Coordinates of C-alpha atoms in Angstrom, one line a residue:
M21 CA 75.9 48.4 16.3
D22 CA 74.0 45.3 17.2
N23 CA 72.4 43.8 14.1
I24 CA 69.5 42.3 16.1
R25 CA 68.8 45.5 18.0
F26 CA 68.7 47.5 14.8
I27 CA 66.3 45.1 13.1
L28 CA 64.2 45.0 16.3
V29 CA 63.9 48.8 16.4
V30 CA 63.0 49.1 12.7
T31 CA 60.4 46.4 12.9
F32 CA 58.7 47.7 16.0
A33 CA 58.7 51.2 14.6
M34 CA 56.9 49.9 11.5
L35 CA 54.4 47.9 13.5
I36 CA 53.6 50.8 15.8
Y37 CA 53.0 53.1 12.9
M38 CA 50.7 50.7 11.1
L39 CA 48.7 49.9 14.3
Y40 CA 48.4 53.6 15.1
D41 CA 47.2 54.4 11.6
A42 CA 44.6 51.6 11.7
W43 CA 43.4 52.7 15.2
Q44 CA 43.0 56.3 14.1
I45 CA 40.9 55.3 11.1
D46 CA 38.8 52.7 12.9
Y47 CA 38.4 54.4 16.3
G48 CA 39.6 58.0 15.9
P49 CA 37.2 61.0 15.8
K50 CA 34.7 60.7 13.0
R51 CA 32.1 63.1 11.6
E52 CA 28.6 61.8 11.1
T53 CA 27.2 61.9 7.7
P54 CA 23.6 63.1 7.9
V55 CA 21.1 62.6 5.2
A56 CA 21.6 65.4 2.6
Q57 CA 18.6 67.7 2.2
Q58 CA 18.8 70.2 -0.6
T59 CA 17.4 73.7 -0.3
P60 CA 17.0 76.3 -3.0
Q61 CA 20.2 77.9 -1.7
D62 CA 22.1 74.6 -2.2
L63 CA 21.2 74.7 -5.9
K64 CA 23.3 77.8 -6.1
E65 CA 26.1 76.9 -3.7
D66 CA 27.3 73.8 -5.6
L67 CA 27.7 75.7 -8.9
P68 CA 31.1 77.1 -9.8
T69 CA 31.8 80.7 -10.9
A70 CA 34.8 82.4 -12.3
T71 CA 35.8 83.5 -8.8
G72 CA 35.2 80.1 -7.2
E73 CA 32.6 81.6 -4.9
P74 CA 29.0 80.4 -4.6
Q75 CA 26.8 81.2 -7.6
A76 CA 25.3 84.6 -7.2
E77 CA 22.6 84.6 -9.8
S78 CA 19.3 82.7 -9.5
R79 CA 18.8 79.5 -11.5
A80 CA 16.3 79.6 -14.3
E81 CA 13.9 76.6 -14.3
A82 CA 14.8 74.3 -17.2
K83 CA 12.1 73.5 -19.7
P84 CA 12.1 70.7 -22.2
I85 CA 11.5 71.3 -25.9
V86 CA 8.3 69.4 -26.0
T87 CA 5.3 70.4 -23.9
E88 CA 5.4 67.1 -21.9
V89 CA 7.5 67.7 -18.8
T90 CA 10.0 65.0 -17.8
E91 CA 8.9 63.1 -14.7
P92 CA 11.1 63.9 -11.7
D93 CA 11.7 60.2 -10.8
A94 CA 12.4 59.1 -14.4
I95 CA 15.8 57.6 -14.9
I96 CA 17.8 56.6 -18.0
T97 CA 19.7 53.3 -17.7
V98 CA 22.8 52.4 -19.8
T99 CA 24.5 49.0 -19.9
T100 CA 27.7 48.2 -21.7
D101 CA 30.0 45.2 -21.5
V102 CA 31.8 46.8 -18.5
L103 CA 29.5 49.4 -17.0
A104 CA 25.9 49.6 -15.8
L105 CA 24.8 53.1 -14.8
E106 CA 21.9 55.5 -14.5
I107 CA 21.7 59.0 -16.0
D108 CA 19.4 61.4 -14.2
P109 CA 17.5 63.6 -16.7
K110 CA 18.0 66.3 -14.1
G111 CA 21.3 67.7 -15.3
G112 CA 22.4 64.6 -17.1
T113 CA 24.1 63.5 -13.8
I114 CA 25.7 60.1 -13.8
R115 CA 24.9 58.0 -10.8
N116 CA 24.7 54.4 -9.5
L117 CA 27.5 53.3 -11.8
D118 CA 28.4 49.6 -11.4
L119 CA 31.7 48.1 -12.6
L120 CA 30.4 44.8 -14.0
K121 CA 33.8 43.1 -14.2
Y122 CA 34.6 43.7 -10.5
P123 CA 32.3 41.9 -8.0
R124 CA 32.5 43.0 -4.4
E125 CA 33.5 39.5 -3.3
K126 CA 34.6 36.3 -5.0
E127 CA 33.5 32.7 -4.7
N128 CA 36.3 30.3 -3.6
T129 CA 35.5 26.7 -4.5
A130 CA 38.2 25.3 -2.2
V131 CA 36.8 27.1 0.8
E132 CA 33.3 26.0 -0.1
W133 CA 34.5 22.4 -0.3
V134 CA 35.9 22.5 3.2
W135 CA 32.8 24.1 4.6
N136 CA 30.7 21.4 3.0
L137 CA 33.1 18.6 4.1
F138 CA 32.6 19.6 7.8
G139 CA 28.9 20.2 7.4
F140 CA 29.0 23.9 8.0
S141 CA 26.7 26.4 6.1
K142 CA 28.4 28.3 3.4
P143 CA 29.2 31.9 4.2
E144 CA 27.2 34.3 2.1
K145 CA 29.1 36.2 -0.6
D146 CA 28.2 39.5 -2.0
L147 CA 28.7 38.9 -5.7
S148 CA 27.2 42.2 -6.8
P149 CA 29.5 44.5 -8.7
I150 CA 31.4 47.3 -7.2
R151 CA 29.3 50.5 -7.2
L152 CA 31.5 53.5 -7.9
F153 CA 28.9 56.3 -8.3
D154 CA 26.1 56.1 -5.8
S155 CA 23.0 58.2 -5.2
T156 CA 22.3 57.1 -1.6
A157 CA 23.0 59.8 1.0
E158 CA 25.4 57.5 3.0
R159 CA 27.6 56.8 0.0
L160 CA 26.8 59.8 -2.2
F161 CA 29.1 60.0 -5.2
L162 CA 27.9 61.8 -8.5
A163 CA 29.5 63.0 -11.7
Q164 CA 27.9 66.3 -12.6
S165 CA 28.4 68.7 -15.6
G166 CA 26.7 71.7 -17.1
L167 CA 27.0 75.3 -18.3
I168 CA 27.3 78.5 -16.3
A169 CA 26.1 81.7 -18.1
A170 CA 28.1 84.9 -17.8
E171 CA 26.5 88.0 -16.3
G172 CA 24.0 89.5 -18.8
S173 CA 23.5 86.2 -20.7
A174 CA 20.5 84.0 -20.6
N175 CA 20.9 81.1 -18.1
A176 CA 21.9 77.8 -19.6
A177 CA 21.6 74.2 -18.5
T178 CA 23.3 73.4 -15.2
H179 CA 23.2 70.0 -13.4
H180 CA 20.0 71.1 -11.8
S181 CA 18.2 71.6 -15.2
V182 CA 15.8 69.0 -16.4
F183 CA 16.6 67.6 -19.9
N184 CA 14.4 65.9 -22.4
Y185 CA 15.4 62.5 -23.6
E186 CA 14.5 60.0 -26.4
K187 CA 14.3 56.7 -24.5
D188 CA 15.0 55.5 -21.0
Q189 CA 17.0 52.3 -21.7
Y190 CA 20.2 51.7 -23.7
Y191 CA 22.0 48.4 -24.0
L192 CA 25.2 47.6 -25.9
S193 CA 24.4 44.7 -28.2
E194 CA 26.9 42.2 -29.6
D195 CA 26.9 44.0 -33.0
Q196 CA 27.5 47.5 -31.4
D197 CA 30.7 49.2 -30.3
T198 CA 29.2 52.5 -29.3
I199 CA 26.2 53.8 -27.4
T200 CA 25.1 57.5 -27.8
V201 CA 22.7 59.0 -25.3
P202 CA 21.4 62.5 -26.3
L203 CA 19.7 64.9 -23.9
T204 CA 18.1 68.2 -24.8
W205 CA 17.2 71.4 -22.9
T206 CA 15.9 74.7 -24.1
N207 CA 14.9 78.0 -22.4
N208 CA 12.2 78.4 -25.1
E209 CA 13.8 81.7 -26.0
G210 CA 16.1 80.4 -28.7
L211 CA 18.9 78.8 -26.6
T212 CA 19.2 75.0 -26.8
V213 CA 21.7 72.8 -25.1
T214 CA 22.2 69.2 -26.4
K215 CA 24.2 67.0 -24.0
T216 CA 25.5 63.8 -25.6
L217 CA 27.1 61.0 -23.6
T218 CA 29.1 58.4 -25.5
F219 CA 30.0 54.9 -24.3
K220 CA 32.3 52.5 -26.0
R221 CA 32.8 48.8 -25.8
G222 CA 35.4 47.8 -23.3
S223 CA 36.0 51.4 -22.2
Y224 CA 35.7 53.1 -18.8
A225 CA 36.0 56.5 -20.5
I226 CA 32.7 58.3 -21.2
G227 CA 32.6 61.1 -23.7
V228 CA 30.5 64.1 -22.7
N229 CA 29.7 66.7 -25.4
Q230 CA 27.6 69.8 -24.7
T231 CA 26.4 71.7 -27.8
V232 CA 25.0 75.2 -27.4
S233 CA 22.8 76.3 -30.2
N234 CA 21.9 80.0 -30.1
D235 CA 18.8 80.8 -32.2
S236 CA 18.1 84.0 -30.3
T237 CA 19.0 87.6 -31.3
Q238 CA 21.5 88.0 -28.5
P239 CA 25.0 86.5 -28.1
W240 CA 25.4 84.0 -25.3
T241 CA 28.5 83.8 -23.2
G242 CA 29.3 81.1 -20.7
R243 CA 31.6 78.3 -19.4
Q244 CA 31.5 74.6 -19.2
Y245 CA 32.0 72.9 -15.8
K246 CA 32.6 69.3 -14.7
Q247 CA 32.6 68.2 -11.1
L248 CA 32.5 65.2 -8.8
L249 CA 30.5 65.4 -5.6
R250 CA 30.8 62.9 -2.9
V251 CA 30.7 62.3 0.9
P252 CA 33.9 60.9 2.6
Y253 CA 34.6 57.4 1.4
K254 CA 34.8 54.3 3.6
D255 CA 35.9 51.0 2.2
E256 CA 33.5 48.3 3.2
V257 CA 34.9 45.4 1.4
G258 CA 38.7 46.0 1.7
N259 CA 41.3 44.6 4.1
T260 CA 41.1 46.4 7.4
F261 CA 44.9 46.2 7.7
I262 CA 45.5 47.9 4.4
R263 CA 45.1 51.7 4.4
T264 CA 45.2 53.7 1.2
Y265 CA 44.3 57.3 0.3
A266 CA 40.7 58.1 -0.5
G267 CA 39.9 61.7 -1.5
G268 CA 40.5 64.3 -4.1
V269 CA 43.3 64.6 -6.6
V270 CA 44.3 67.2 -9.3
Y271 CA 47.0 67.0 -11.9
T272 CA 48.4 70.1 -13.5
E273 CA 51.5 70.8 -15.6
E274 CA 52.8 73.1 -12.9
N275 CA 52.3 71.0 -9.8
K276 CA 51.9 67.6 -11.4
Y277 CA 50.0 65.1 -9.1
Q278 CA 48.5 66.8 -6.0
K279 CA 46.3 65.3 -3.3
V280 CA 43.4 67.4 -2.1
S281 CA 41.9 65.7 1.0
F282 CA 38.4 66.3 2.3
D283 CA 40.0 68.3 5.2
D284 CA 41.9 70.4 2.6
M285 CA 38.6 71.1 0.8
A286 CA 37.1 72.2 4.0
S287 CA 39.9 74.5 5.1
D288 CA 41.2 75.9 1.9
K289 CA 39.3 76.1 -1.4
L290 CA 41.3 75.1 -4.4
N291 CA 41.5 77.7 -7.3
V292 CA 44.2 76.8 -9.8
K293 CA 44.3 77.8 -13.5
T294 CA 46.2 75.5 -15.9
T295 CA 46.2 74.1 -19.4
G296 CA 45.1 70.5 -19.6
G297 CA 45.3 68.4 -16.5
W298 CA 42.4 66.7 -14.7
S299 CA 40.5 66.4 -11.4
A300 CA 39.5 63.2 -9.7
M301 CA 38.2 61.4 -6.6
I302 CA 40.1 58.2 -5.9
Q303 CA 39.9 55.3 -3.6
H304 CA 41.5 51.9 -3.2
Y305 CA 41.7 50.2 -6.7
F306 CA 39.2 52.6 -8.4
A307 CA 38.9 56.2 -9.5
A308 CA 36.7 58.8 -11.2
A309 CA 38.2 61.7 -13.1
W310 CA 37.0 64.6 -15.2
I311 CA 39.4 65.2 -18.1
P312 CA 39.0 68.5 -20.0
P313 CA 40.5 69.0 -23.5
K314 CA 44.3 68.9 -23.0
D315 CA 44.9 72.1 -25.0
Q316 CA 42.3 74.1 -23.2
E317 CA 42.9 76.3 -20.2
N318 CA 40.8 75.4 -17.2
T319 CA 40.4 76.4 -13.6
F320 CA 40.3 73.6 -11.0
Y321 CA 38.3 74.3 -7.9
T322 CA 36.9 72.6 -4.7
K323 CA 33.9 73.3 -2.6
D324 CA 32.9 72.2 0.9
L325 CA 29.1 71.9 1.1
K326 CA 26.9 71.2 4.1
D327 CA 26.1 67.7 5.2
W328 CA 29.8 66.7 4.6
R329 CA 29.6 66.8 0.8
Y330 CA 32.6 67.8 -1.1
V331 CA 33.1 68.9 -4.7
I332 CA 36.2 68.9 -6.9
G333 CA 36.1 69.9 -10.6
S334 CA 37.1 72.4 -13.3
Y335 CA 35.5 75.0 -15.5
S336 CA 36.6 76.3 -18.9
P337 CA 37.2 79.9 -20.0
A338 CA 34.2 81.9 -21.1
F339 CA 33.2 81.4 -24.7
T340 CA 30.7 83.4 -26.7
V341 CA 28.1 81.9 -29.0
E342 CA 26.9 84.4 -31.6
P343 CA 23.2 84.5 -32.7
N344 CA 22.3 81.8 -35.2
S345 CA 25.4 79.8 -34.5
E346 CA 26.5 77.0 -32.2
M347 CA 29.5 75.8 -30.2
E348 CA 30.6 72.5 -28.8
F349 CA 32.1 71.9 -25.3
N350 CA 33.9 68.6 -24.8
A351 CA 35.1 66.6 -21.9
Q352 CA 35.8 63.0 -20.9
L353 CA 34.8 61.2 -17.7
F354 CA 36.9 58.2 -16.5
A355 CA 35.1 55.9 -14.0
G356 CA 36.7 52.5 -13.4
P357 CA 39.6 50.5 -12.1
K358 CA 43.1 52.0 -11.8
I359 CA 44.8 49.9 -14.5
Q360 CA 47.9 51.9 -15.3
P361 CA 48.5 51.0 -19.0
M362 CA 44.9 51.8 -19.8
M363 CA 44.9 55.1 -17.8
E364 CA 48.1 56.2 -19.5
E365 CA 46.3 56.1 -22.9
I366 CA 43.4 58.2 -21.6
A367 CA 45.2 61.2 -20.1
K368 CA 48.7 62.3 -19.1
G369 CA 49.5 61.5 -15.5
L370 CA 46.2 59.7 -14.9
E371 CA 48.1 56.5 -13.9
L372 CA 49.4 58.4 -10.9
T373 CA 46.1 57.8 -9.2
V374 CA 47.8 54.5 -8.4
D375 CA 49.4 56.2 -5.5
Y376 CA 52.9 55.1 -4.5
A377 CA 53.6 58.5 -2.8
W378 CA 57.3 59.4 -2.6
L379 CA 58.3 55.9 -3.6
T380 CA 56.8 56.3 -7.1
I381 CA 60.3 56.5 -8.8
I382 CA 61.0 53.0 -7.5
A383 CA 57.5 51.5 -7.4
K384 CA 56.7 52.2 -11.1
P385 CA 59.6 50.1 -12.4
I386 CA 58.6 47.3 -10.1
Y387 CA 55.0 47.4 -11.4
W388 CA 56.3 47.4 -15.0
L389 CA 58.4 44.3 -14.1
L390 CA 55.4 42.7 -12.5
N391 CA 53.3 43.4 -15.5
Q392 CA 56.0 42.1 -18.0
I393 CA 56.4 38.8 -16.1
H394 CA 52.6 38.4 -16.0
G395 CA 52.6 38.8 -19.8
F396 CA 54.7 35.6 -20.0
V397 CA 53.4 33.4 -17.2
G398 CA 49.7 34.6 -17.1
N399 CA 49.5 34.2 -13.4
W400 CA 49.8 37.0 -10.9
G401 CA 51.0 34.7 -8.1
L402 CA 53.9 33.5 -10.3
S403 CA 54.5 37.1 -11.3
I404 CA 55.0 38.0 -7.6
I405 CA 57.4 35.1 -7.2
G406 CA 59.3 36.3 -10.4
V407 CA 59.6 39.9 -9.1
T408 CA 60.8 38.7 -5.7
L409 CA 63.5 36.6 -7.4
C410 CA 64.5 39.5 -9.6
I411 CA 64.8 41.9 -6.6
K412 CA 66.8 39.2 -4.8
L413 CA 69.2 38.9 -7.7
L414 CA 69.5 42.7 -7.9
F415 CA 70.6 42.9 -4.3
F416 CA 72.5 39.6 -4.2
K417 CA 75.8 41.2 -3.5
L418 CA 74.4 43.5 -0.8
S419 CA 72.6 40.6 0.8
Q420 CA 75.7 38.5 0.6
A421 CA 77.7 41.1 2.4
S422 CA 75.0 41.4 5.1
F423 CA 74.7 37.6 5.5
R424 CA 78.5 37.2 5.6
S425 CA 78.7 39.8 8.4
M426 CA 76.0 38.0 10.3
A427 CA 77.8 34.7 9.8
K428 CA 81.0 36.2 11.2
M429 CA 79.1 37.6 14.1
R430 CA 77.7 34.2 14.8
K431 CA 81.1 32.6 14.6
I432 CA 82.5 34.9 17.4
Q433 CA 79.3 34.8 19.4
P434 CA 80.6 32.3 22.0
R435 CA 83.6 34.4 22.7
L436 CA 81.5 37.5 23.0
K437 CA 79.3 35.6 25.5
E438 CA 82.5 34.7 27.5
L439 CA 83.6 38.4 27.5
Q440 CA 80.2 39.4 28.8
E441 CA 80.4 37.0 31.7
R442 CA 84.0 38.0 32.5
F443 CA 83.2 41.7 32.6
A444 CA 79.6 41.5 33.8
D445 CA 80.3 44.3 36.4
D446 CA 82.4 46.5 34.0
R447 CA 80.3 47.6 31.1
Q448 CA 83.0 50.0 29.8
R449 CA 85.7 47.3 29.8
F450 CA 83.3 44.9 28.1
N451 CA 82.6 47.4 25.3
K452 CA 86.4 48.0 24.8
E453 CA 87.2 44.3 24.6
M454 CA 84.3 43.7 22.3
M455 CA 85.5 46.4 19.8
D456 CA 89.0 45.0 20.0
M457 CA 87.7 41.6 19.1
Y458 CA 85.8 43.1 16.1
K459 CA 89.1 44.6 14.9
R460 CA 91.1 41.3 15.3
E461 CA 88.5 39.2 13.6
K462 CA 87.8 41.9 10.9
V463 CA 84.1 42.0 11.8
N464 CA 82.1 45.1 10.9
P465 CA 79.2 45.4 13.3
L466 CA 77.5 47.7 10.7
G467 CA 78.0 45.2 7.9
G468 CA 74.7 43.5 8.5
C469 CA 72.7 46.8 9.0
L470 CA 73.7 49.0 6.1
P471 CA 72.9 46.5 3.2
I472 CA 69.5 46.0 4.9
L473 CA 69.0 49.8 5.1
V474 CA 69.7 50.3 1.4
Q475 CA 67.1 47.6 0.5
I476 CA 64.3 49.0 2.7
P477 CA 62.9 51.5 0.2
V478 CA 62.7 48.8 -2.5
F479 CA 60.9 46.4 -0.2
I480 CA 58.5 49.1 0.9
S481 CA 57.9 50.0 -2.8
L482 CA 57.1 46.4 -3.6
Y483 CA 54.7 46.3 -0.7
W484 CA 52.8 49.3 -2.1
V485 CA 52.8 47.9 -5.6
L486 CA 51.2 44.7 -4.3
V487 CA 48.7 46.7 -2.3
E488 CA 47.7 49.2 -5.0
T489 CA 47.6 47.0 -8.1
V490 CA 44.0 46.4 -9.0
E491 CA 45.0 43.5 -11.3
L492 CA 45.8 41.5 -8.1
R493 CA 42.3 42.1 -6.8
Q494 CA 40.5 38.7 -6.8
A495 CA 43.3 37.3 -9.0
P496 CA 43.8 33.5 -8.4
F497 CA 47.2 31.9 -7.7
A498 CA 46.8 28.2 -7.2
L499 CA 44.8 25.6 -5.2
W500 CA 43.1 27.4 -2.2
I501 CA 44.5 30.8 -3.0
Q502 CA 41.9 32.2 -5.4
D503 CA 42.2 35.9 -4.4
L504 CA 45.7 37.4 -3.9
S505 CA 44.2 40.6 -2.5
A506 CA 42.3 38.7 0.3
Q507 CA 43.7 36.9 3.3
D508 CA 44.6 33.2 3.1
P509 CA 41.3 31.4 4.0
F510 CA 43.2 28.5 5.7
F511 CA 46.1 30.6 7.0
I512 CA 48.6 28.2 5.4
L513 CA 50.8 31.0 3.9
P514 CA 51.1 32.9 7.2
I515 CA 52.1 29.7 9.0
L516 CA 54.7 29.0 6.3
M517 CA 56.0 32.6 6.7
G518 CA 56.4 32.0 10.4
I519 CA 58.3 28.8 9.8
T520 CA 60.7 30.4 7.3
M521 CA 61.2 33.3 9.7
K522 CA 62.1 30.8 12.5
I523 CA 64.5 29.0 10.2
Q524 CA 66.1 32.3 9.1
Q525 CA 66.4 33.4 12.8
S526 CA 68.2 30.2 13.6
L527 CA 70.9 31.1 11.0
N528 CA 71.5 34.5 12.6
P529 CA 73.7 35.2 15.6
A530 CA 71.6 35.1 18.8
P531 CA 71.6 38.3 21.0
I532 CA 73.9 38.2 23.9
D533 CA 71.3 39.9 26.1
P534 CA 69.0 37.2 27.5
L535 CA 66.0 39.6 27.4
Q536 CA 66.6 40.3 23.7
A537 CA 67.0 36.6 23.0
K538 CA 63.6 35.9 24.5
I539 CA 62.0 38.7 22.5
M540 CA 63.5 37.5 19.3
K541 CA 62.2 34.0 19.9
M542 CA 58.7 35.5 20.0
F543 CA 59.1 37.3 16.7
P544 CA 58.0 34.4 14.4
I545 CA 54.9 33.9 16.5
V546 CA 54.0 37.6 16.6
F547 CA 54.6 38.0 12.9
T548 CA 52.6 34.9 12.0
V549 CA 49.5 36.2 13.9
F550 CA 50.0 39.7 12.4
F551 CA 50.2 38.2 8.8
L552 CA 47.1 36.1 9.3
F553 CA 45.1 39.2 8.2
F554 CA 47.4 40.3 5.4
P555 CA 46.5 39.8 1.7
A556 CA 47.8 36.5 0.4
G557 CA 49.8 38.2 -2.3
L558 CA 51.9 40.1 0.3
V559 CA 52.4 37.0 2.4
L560 CA 53.4 35.0 -0.7
Y561 CA 56.1 37.6 -1.3
W562 CA 57.4 37.3 2.3
V563 CA 57.4 33.5 2.1
V564 CA 59.4 33.5 -1.2
N565 CA 61.7 36.2 0.0
N566 CA 62.4 34.4 3.3
T567 CA 63.0 31.1 1.5
L568 CA 65.5 32.6 -0.9
S569 CA 67.2 34.4 2.0
I570 CA 67.5 31.1 3.9
I571 CA 69.1 29.4 1.0
Q572 CA 71.6 32.2 0.5
Q573 CA 72.4 32.6 4.2
W574 CA 72.8 28.9 4.7
Y575 CA 75.2 28.7 1.8
I576 CA 77.3 31.6 3.1
T577 CA 77.4 30.3 6.7
K578 CA 78.4 26.8 5.5
N579 CA 81.3 28.1 3.5
L580 CA 82.6 30.2 6.4
E581 CA 82.3 27.3 8.8
D582 CA 84.1 25.0 6.3
A583 CA 86.9 27.6 6.1
K584 CA 87.8 27.3 9.8

């Protein structure tokens, strides 16, 4: 097997797949997202029931405790050290949630200096924070919760009910660690629901408590539900060459981590009962998840609403609140960056929203190593270099076998060329003579392929770790590289990558076929252009990996040549 041909086929296959994937997302068939208009029927269709079908009973109008009715456009604002968000008194829905520690774009002083040096106007940067929940129709994404009454019980507060509130602004001061936002609803017939949202310093987890107080003469039976509603997500600030999953996810003890795409929601409604677990909507770097009590049985469901709106959530078993008593329903909402150590502490399996797919078993140890190295060096760029070095050491023997095989192939290359010219008109004879030469010189034509094949899953896993790790987003390395998740602003790393690839290519045996030789000469140029648009962190990995490979391959080749 020709080593060069094998590498060529694998590389072109990967390029074709990535280009096809990017083309489908950018230019493939898309569904338009019209402005959502709610009708009275919609107010029933987006509510869950025990069967997962649209809500059959009519919704009772919510009435506040006091006679003064809450204004329809009134909004409660909450600001902590990491979150800024709005709470709609209509249902206590969380919307327009900004992640204050994560701006959409980042200033780069090195780039600004160059722009100023040449007298160009500085490109405008959007320094506003990432908005996860959004109330606009084009980017609709809401966190809703409420109570569904059982048949025969008085209607309770859904996410359409209007709550009364104490004040419309909450701010976490320096001497505070917690903010509590109480909302109250009553049917004026003895049933009162108090929804309390709790925010803590430095936390992206929001506590949601719904207390049902029954001062009527009849028992009340109902369920708590929690759901996320959004339109299909489109990343407007990410790298166009990096494609990650955006859609629904559920985690159950039975099926573990399970993706539920928007197409899945449209074609087959989810209806799964389990103890614990969680439901989420995820996107690149960020996620929102409703987490019910871990010891409570819940039913996870999805809904496909009109105007391309999709719902994923869960509801609890039915509970009965006797007259003159009360009951609490608890849940937790996570809305923030996908930082794995933090998510592991919030809920079991929540860190799996950092999606490595079938390579998770390899990728998670790589992420752990990356995180451990960062704990020592304090720089994510140096951490990438450290991980690359560790992986190189791990596969040192395999790489050594591969490079030794390539060096031997290079050594007999002139004689193979001579055989090709001698038997130019007899391909069968040429193949026989070539195999005989491999046997005499003890050269294994598969020796350069198999070690590379074994390492491919590890290299792909590292690729996805670098792509999915939110800690690398806008993380500085050195000098002009101030964002490892963005492309190199001066294209220096991609050019270095092309140079190292050319040097590495010169150490490999050249193809006998002239056409293959010409194609191989183009590879460094093609890959350099391709890598111009890749995140700097990924290109840094390739530069370091190529450099280490050059050193190792040069050493092995030199030793074999000296042993002539």
